[in-house]
XYZ file of C-alpha atoms in Angstrom:
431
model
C -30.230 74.494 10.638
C -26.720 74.686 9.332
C -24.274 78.015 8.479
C -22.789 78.971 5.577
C -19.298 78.086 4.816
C -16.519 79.640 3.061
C -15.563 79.860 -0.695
C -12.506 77.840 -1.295
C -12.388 77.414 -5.378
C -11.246 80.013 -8.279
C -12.847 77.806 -10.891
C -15.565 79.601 -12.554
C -19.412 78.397 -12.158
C -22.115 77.369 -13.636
C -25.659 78.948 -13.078
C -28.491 76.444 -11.936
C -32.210 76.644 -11.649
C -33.563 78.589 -8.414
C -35.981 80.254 -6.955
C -34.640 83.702 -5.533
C -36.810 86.691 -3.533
C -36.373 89.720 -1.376
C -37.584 90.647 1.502
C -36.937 93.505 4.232
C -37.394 93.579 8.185
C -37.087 96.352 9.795
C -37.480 96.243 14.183
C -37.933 92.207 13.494
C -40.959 92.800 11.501
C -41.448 92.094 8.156
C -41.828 94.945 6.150
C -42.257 93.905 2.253
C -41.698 90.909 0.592
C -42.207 89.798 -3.026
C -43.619 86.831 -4.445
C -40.947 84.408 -4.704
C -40.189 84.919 -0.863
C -43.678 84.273 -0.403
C -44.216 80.967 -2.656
C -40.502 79.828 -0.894
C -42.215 79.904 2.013
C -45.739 78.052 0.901
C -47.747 81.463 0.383
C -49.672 82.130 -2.818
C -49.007 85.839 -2.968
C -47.506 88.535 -1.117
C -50.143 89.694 0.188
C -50.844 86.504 2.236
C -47.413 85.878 3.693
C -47.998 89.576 5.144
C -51.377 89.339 6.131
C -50.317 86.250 8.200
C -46.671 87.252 9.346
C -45.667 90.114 11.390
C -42.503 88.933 12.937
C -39.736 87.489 11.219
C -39.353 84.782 13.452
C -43.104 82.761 12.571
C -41.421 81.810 9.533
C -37.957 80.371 11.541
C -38.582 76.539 12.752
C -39.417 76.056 16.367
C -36.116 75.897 18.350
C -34.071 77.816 15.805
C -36.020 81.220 17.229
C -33.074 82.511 19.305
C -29.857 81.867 17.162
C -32.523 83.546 14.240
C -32.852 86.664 16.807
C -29.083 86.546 17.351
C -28.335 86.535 13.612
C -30.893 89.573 13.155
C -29.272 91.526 15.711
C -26.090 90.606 14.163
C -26.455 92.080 10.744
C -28.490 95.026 11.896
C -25.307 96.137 13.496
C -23.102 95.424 10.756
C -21.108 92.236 12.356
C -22.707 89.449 9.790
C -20.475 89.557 7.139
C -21.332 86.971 5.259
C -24.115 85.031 3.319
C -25.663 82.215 5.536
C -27.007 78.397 4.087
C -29.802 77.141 6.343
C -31.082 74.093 5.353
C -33.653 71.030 6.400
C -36.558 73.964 7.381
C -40.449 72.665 7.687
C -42.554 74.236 5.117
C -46.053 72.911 4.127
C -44.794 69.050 5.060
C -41.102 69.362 3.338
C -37.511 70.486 3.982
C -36.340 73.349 2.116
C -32.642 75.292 2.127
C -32.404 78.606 1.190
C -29.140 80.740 0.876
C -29.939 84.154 2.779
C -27.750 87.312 2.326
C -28.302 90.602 3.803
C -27.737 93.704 3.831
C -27.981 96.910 6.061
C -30.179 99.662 4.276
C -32.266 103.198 5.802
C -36.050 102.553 5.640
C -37.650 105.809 6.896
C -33.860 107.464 8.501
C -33.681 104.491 10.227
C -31.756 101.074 9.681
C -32.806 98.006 8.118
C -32.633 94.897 6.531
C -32.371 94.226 2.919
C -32.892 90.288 2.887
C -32.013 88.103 -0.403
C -33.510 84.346 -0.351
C -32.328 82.016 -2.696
C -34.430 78.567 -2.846
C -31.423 75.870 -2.751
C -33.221 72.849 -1.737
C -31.991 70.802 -4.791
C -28.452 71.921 -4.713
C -28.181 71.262 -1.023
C -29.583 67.493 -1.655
C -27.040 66.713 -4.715
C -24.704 68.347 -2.554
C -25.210 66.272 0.443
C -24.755 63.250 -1.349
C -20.811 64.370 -2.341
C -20.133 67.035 0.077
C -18.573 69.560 -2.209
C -19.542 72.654 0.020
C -17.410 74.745 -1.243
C -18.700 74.577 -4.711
C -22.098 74.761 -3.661
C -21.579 78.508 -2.257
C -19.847 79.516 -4.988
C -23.213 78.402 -7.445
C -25.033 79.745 -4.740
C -23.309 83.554 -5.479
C -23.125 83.214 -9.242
C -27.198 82.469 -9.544
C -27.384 86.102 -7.884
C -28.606 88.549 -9.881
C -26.393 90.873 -8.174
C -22.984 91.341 -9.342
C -20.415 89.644 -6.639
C -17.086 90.363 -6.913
C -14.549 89.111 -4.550
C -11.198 90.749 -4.521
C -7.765 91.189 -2.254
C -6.278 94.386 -2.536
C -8.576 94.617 -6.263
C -7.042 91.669 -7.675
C -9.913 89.774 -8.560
C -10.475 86.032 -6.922
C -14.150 85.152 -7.889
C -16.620 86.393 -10.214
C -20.431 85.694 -10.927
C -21.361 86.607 -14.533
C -24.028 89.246 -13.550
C -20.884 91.027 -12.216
C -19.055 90.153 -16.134
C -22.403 91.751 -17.577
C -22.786 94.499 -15.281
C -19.242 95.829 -16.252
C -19.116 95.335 -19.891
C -16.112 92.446 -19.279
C -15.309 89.908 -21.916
C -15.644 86.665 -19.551
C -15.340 85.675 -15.920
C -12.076 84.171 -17.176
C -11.223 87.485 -18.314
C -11.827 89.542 -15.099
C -10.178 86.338 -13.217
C -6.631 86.953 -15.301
C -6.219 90.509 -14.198
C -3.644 92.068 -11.606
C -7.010 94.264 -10.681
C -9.483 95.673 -11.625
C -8.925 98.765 -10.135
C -9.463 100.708 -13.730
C -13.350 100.843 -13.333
C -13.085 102.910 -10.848
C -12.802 106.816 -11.968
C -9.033 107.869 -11.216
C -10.255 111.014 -9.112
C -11.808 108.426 -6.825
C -9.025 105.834 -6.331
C -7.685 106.729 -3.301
C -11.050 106.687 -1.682
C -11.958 103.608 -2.767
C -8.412 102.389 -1.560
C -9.347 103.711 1.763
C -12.684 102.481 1.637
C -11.443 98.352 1.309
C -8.565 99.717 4.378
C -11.163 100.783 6.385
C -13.621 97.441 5.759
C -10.579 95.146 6.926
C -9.104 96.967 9.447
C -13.110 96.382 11.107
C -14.402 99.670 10.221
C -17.142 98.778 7.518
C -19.496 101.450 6.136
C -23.069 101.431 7.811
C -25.109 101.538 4.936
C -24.778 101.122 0.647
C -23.003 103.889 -1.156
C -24.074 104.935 -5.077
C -20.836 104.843 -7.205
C -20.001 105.526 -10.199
C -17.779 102.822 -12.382
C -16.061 103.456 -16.052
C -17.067 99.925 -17.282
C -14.798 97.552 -19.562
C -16.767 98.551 -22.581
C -15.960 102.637 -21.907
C -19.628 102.995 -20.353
C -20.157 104.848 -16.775
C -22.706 102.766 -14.534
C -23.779 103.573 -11.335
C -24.183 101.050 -8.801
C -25.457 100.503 -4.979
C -22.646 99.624 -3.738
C -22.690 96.799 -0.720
C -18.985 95.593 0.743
C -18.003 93.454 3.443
C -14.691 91.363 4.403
C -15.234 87.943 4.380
C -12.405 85.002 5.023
C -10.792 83.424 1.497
C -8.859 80.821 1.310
C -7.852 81.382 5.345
C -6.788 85.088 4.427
C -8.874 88.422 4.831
C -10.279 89.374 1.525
C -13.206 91.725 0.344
C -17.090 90.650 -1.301
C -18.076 93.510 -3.250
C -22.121 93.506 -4.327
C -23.409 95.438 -6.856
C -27.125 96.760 -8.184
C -26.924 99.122 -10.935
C -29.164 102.088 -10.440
C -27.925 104.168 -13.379
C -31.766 104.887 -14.833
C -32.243 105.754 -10.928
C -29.553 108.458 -10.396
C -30.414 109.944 -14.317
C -33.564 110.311 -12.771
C -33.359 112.091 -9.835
C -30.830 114.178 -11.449
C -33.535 115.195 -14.006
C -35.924 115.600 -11.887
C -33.637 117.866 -10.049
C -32.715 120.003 -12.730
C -36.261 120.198 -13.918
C -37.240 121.633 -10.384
C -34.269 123.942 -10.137
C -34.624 125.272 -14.007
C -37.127 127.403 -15.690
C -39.001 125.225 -18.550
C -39.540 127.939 -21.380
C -35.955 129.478 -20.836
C -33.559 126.602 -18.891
C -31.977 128.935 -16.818
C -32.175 129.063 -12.955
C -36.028 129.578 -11.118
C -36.651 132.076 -8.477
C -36.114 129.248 -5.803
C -32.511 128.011 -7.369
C -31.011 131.854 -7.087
C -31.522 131.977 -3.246
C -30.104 128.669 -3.265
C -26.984 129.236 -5.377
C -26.666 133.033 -2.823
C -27.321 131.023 -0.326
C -24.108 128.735 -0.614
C -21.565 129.667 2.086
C -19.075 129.823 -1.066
C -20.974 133.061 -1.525
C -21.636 134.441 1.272
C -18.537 136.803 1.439
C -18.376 137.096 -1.998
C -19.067 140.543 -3.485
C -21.925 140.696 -6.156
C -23.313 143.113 -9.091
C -27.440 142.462 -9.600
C -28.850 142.983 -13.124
C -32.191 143.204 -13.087
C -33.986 142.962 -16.571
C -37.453 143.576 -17.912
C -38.429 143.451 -21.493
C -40.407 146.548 -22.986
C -43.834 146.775 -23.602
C -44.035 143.064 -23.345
C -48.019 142.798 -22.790
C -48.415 144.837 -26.180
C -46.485 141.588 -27.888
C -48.804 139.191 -25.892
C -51.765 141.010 -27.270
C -50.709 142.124 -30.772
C -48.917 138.592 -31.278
C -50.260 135.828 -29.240
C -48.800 134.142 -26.252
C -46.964 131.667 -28.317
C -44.448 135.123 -30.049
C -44.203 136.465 -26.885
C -42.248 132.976 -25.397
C -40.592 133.320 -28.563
C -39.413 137.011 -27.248
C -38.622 135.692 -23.646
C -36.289 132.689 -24.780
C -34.508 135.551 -27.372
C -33.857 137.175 -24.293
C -32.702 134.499 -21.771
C -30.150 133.718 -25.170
C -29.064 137.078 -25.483
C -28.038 137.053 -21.472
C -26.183 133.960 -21.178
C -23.963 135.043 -24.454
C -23.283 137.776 -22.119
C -23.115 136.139 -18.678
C -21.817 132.599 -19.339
C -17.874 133.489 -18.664
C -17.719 135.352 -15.871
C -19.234 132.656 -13.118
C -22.399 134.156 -13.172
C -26.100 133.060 -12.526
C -29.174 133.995 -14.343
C -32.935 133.387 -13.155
C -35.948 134.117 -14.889
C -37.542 136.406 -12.225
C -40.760 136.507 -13.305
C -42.963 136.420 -16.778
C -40.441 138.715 -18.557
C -38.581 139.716 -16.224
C -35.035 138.653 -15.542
C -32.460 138.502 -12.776
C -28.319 138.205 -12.962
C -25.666 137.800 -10.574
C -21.834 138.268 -10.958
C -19.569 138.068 -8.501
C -15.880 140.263 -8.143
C -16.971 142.217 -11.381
C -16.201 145.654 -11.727
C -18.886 148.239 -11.840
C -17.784 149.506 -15.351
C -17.746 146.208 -16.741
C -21.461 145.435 -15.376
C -22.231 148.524 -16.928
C -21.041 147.774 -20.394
C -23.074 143.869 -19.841
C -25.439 145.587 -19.694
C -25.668 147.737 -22.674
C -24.177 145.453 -25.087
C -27.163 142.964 -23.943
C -29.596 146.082 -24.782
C -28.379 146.294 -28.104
C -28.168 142.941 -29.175
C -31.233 141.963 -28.034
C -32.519 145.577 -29.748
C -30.855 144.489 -32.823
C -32.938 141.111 -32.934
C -35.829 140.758 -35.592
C -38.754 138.674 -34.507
C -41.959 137.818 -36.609
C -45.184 137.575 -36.132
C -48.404 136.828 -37.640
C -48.140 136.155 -41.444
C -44.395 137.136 -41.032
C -44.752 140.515 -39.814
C -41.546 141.513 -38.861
C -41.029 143.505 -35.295
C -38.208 144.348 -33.109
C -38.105 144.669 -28.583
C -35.979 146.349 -26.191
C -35.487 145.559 -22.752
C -34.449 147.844 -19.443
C -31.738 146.676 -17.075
C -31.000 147.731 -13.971
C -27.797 147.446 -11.952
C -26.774 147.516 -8.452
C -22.899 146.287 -7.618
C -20.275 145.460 -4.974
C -23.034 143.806 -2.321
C -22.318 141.349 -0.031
C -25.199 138.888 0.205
C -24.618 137.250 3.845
C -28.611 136.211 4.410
C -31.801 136.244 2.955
C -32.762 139.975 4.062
C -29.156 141.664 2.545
C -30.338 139.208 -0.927
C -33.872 140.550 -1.031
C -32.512 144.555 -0.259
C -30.153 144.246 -3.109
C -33.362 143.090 -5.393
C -35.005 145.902 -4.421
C -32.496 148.536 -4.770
C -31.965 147.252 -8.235
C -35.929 146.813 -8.908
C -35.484 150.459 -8.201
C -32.874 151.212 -10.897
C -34.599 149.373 -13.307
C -38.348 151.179 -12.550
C -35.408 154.521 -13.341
C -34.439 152.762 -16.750
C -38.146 152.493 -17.954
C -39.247 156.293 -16.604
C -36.177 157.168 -18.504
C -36.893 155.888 -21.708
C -36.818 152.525 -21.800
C -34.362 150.641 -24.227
C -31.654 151.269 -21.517
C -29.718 150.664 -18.249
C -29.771 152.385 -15.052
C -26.921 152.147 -12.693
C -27.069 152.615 -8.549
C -24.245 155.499 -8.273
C -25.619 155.720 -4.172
C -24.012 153.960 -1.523
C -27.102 151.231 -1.329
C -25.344 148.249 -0.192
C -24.814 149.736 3.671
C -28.534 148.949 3.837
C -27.788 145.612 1.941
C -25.171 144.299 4.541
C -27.444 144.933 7.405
């Protein structure tokens, strides 16, 4: 079973036939594997490489089991740093290669092994008969599907075309001609990513992938697992950079995030995103006016005009408020059915006030329609507690209810208005 050896060649590649699969391990075992690994091996299916392996090591050649331990224990901790060749192993009454590269990932908050196999059994036999190693691991990287970028210092030294692809670049030629390719990388982040390649060859390497973000050749922003490790070039330190995009991955969790932090009907903040944005230690100290705001009569809209008018009279509302609220770093929730909740911080109590009635009279002033265009107006109470500071839950949830209690003032009062806290409530909010 022989090791990988080093790149020595600039000259772009050409891609060739092979089998490639993934696998990962995780305490020696192995944990999931797809179908190539499993046919590489002499398995029909997935399902039958893991119904007959548990350890890693059944599927290493008897004699090899150690070094394969050794090598494990090796890249769980971060000190393989580069892709091994092992060739001339037993399967099903032949010799196979296969070109394995791995990478540390977290399985269940806890480390393991991302394993790529790439079936090189006829490159390592035309190989053999012309010893050209060096070539042979550079095919080997550019059949990845994985971008690989090699670089010193971000000037580029070798290039797969997945990598070309990934980034929107003209040609590996192309990438190969520039000083560095330092561009694709968002200016604000730079220096980090400077640091970053510092810290990989001065032996600190990170412990697991990162997700970046790159501004692509073609003006596009990608984002990308990013996997990097020093590795030797050409007898000098240099840098192997791996990338998988996961753009449709992070646009997903982000909205999936904002769908669980927003209100559907209205897209402003849900009662569980306001105690999270009070609950930021950026606010903690901060002093804050509440609005609280409840539209008018609302079930006589539900039942005169349908459900349907009355979301119609919700989302005027939740309009009305940010036109309002938007510049002065506030947050709005909707609090309930039709019932709304604003804070501002560092605003002064006259200036909450006058929010507060110009949002009353716009909203007043709107002309909504209902069934065979019948035309009908709302109104909506507000009340207003200010200068709180909102240090924990309890002090968030006393300053709701003082200012529940000056808006249940605004509706005995006449509705169509606001009702301001002139008491010193916010002792019993600090407490």
């Amino acid at each position: 079973m022989s090791i990988q050896l080093d790149l020595t060649t600039t000259i772009p590649c050409q891609n060739f036939d092979s089998a490639q699969g993934h696998m990962t391990l995780q305490d020696h075992r192995v944990v999931d594997v797809d179908d190539n690994i499993a046919k590489i091996f002499g398995y029909t299916t997935r399902e039958e490489l893991l119904d007959n392996i548990d350890f890693v090591y059944a599927l290493v050649p008897n004699g090899h089991q150690s070094l394969a331990k050794k090598r494990y224990l090796e890249a769980i901790k971060c000190k393989l740093n580069k892709g091994k060749v092992y060739t001339d192993i037993p399967v099903n009454g032949r010799n196979i290669s296969v070109f394995c590269l791995s990478h540390v990932i977290e399985l269940n908050n806890r480390p393991a092994l991302q394993v790529t196999l790439i079936d090189i059994t006829q490159v390592v036999e035309g190989e053999r008969k012309r010893n050209e190693t060096d070539r042979m691991y550079r095919e080997l990287l550019c059949t990845s599907k994985q971008g690989i970028l090699i670089h010193r210092n971000f000037k580029p030294l070798m290039v797969n075309q997945a990598w070309v692809e990934q980034q929107g670049a003209t040609s590996i030629e192309h990438v190969l001609s520039m000083e560095s390719v330092i561009s694709i990388v968002p200016e604000e982040q730079r220096q980090s990513a400077i640091k970053r390649c510092h810290n990989i060859l001065n032996g600190n390497p990170p412990s697991f992938s990162s997700v970046v973000i790159n501004q692509c050749f073609d003006g596009t922003k990608k984002y990308f697992n990013l996997y990097d490790n020093v590795i030797n070039w050409e007898g000098e330190d240099a840098i192997q950079v791996v990338l998988e995009e996961v753009t449709d991955k992070v646009e997903l969790e982000r909205e999936l995030l904002y769908r669980a932090m927003h209100d559907d009907l209205t897209d402003v903040f849900n009662r569980r995103a306001i105690y999270d944005w009070l609950n930021k230690p950026a606010h903690h100290n901060m002093e804050m006016s509440c609005l609280l705001l409840d539209i008018d009569d609302f079930k006589l809209i539900n039942d005169k005009f349908g459900h349907t008018v009355g979301d119609t009279v919700i989302k005027q509302l939740a309009n009305t408020i940010k036109t309002h609220v938007a510049a002065l770093n506030g947050v709005i929730g909707r609090w309930g059915g039709e019932e709304f909740i604003v804070f501002i911080p560092n605003t002064k109590p006259t200036q909450t006030q006058v929010i507060g009635e110009r949002i009353c009279h716009d909203f007043s002033q709107h002309t909504f329609y209902g069934f065979n265009r019948r035309q009908f107006t709302s109104s909506v109470s507000i009340g207003i507690t200010n200068h709180c500071i909102c240090h924990s839950t309890s002090s968030i949830n006393t300053l709701i209810r003082v200012t529940d209690d000056a808006l249940y003032n605004a509706k005995t009062n006449g509705k169509n208005r606001v009702s301001v806290n002139r008491d010193a409530v916010c002792v019993e909010a600090l407490g």
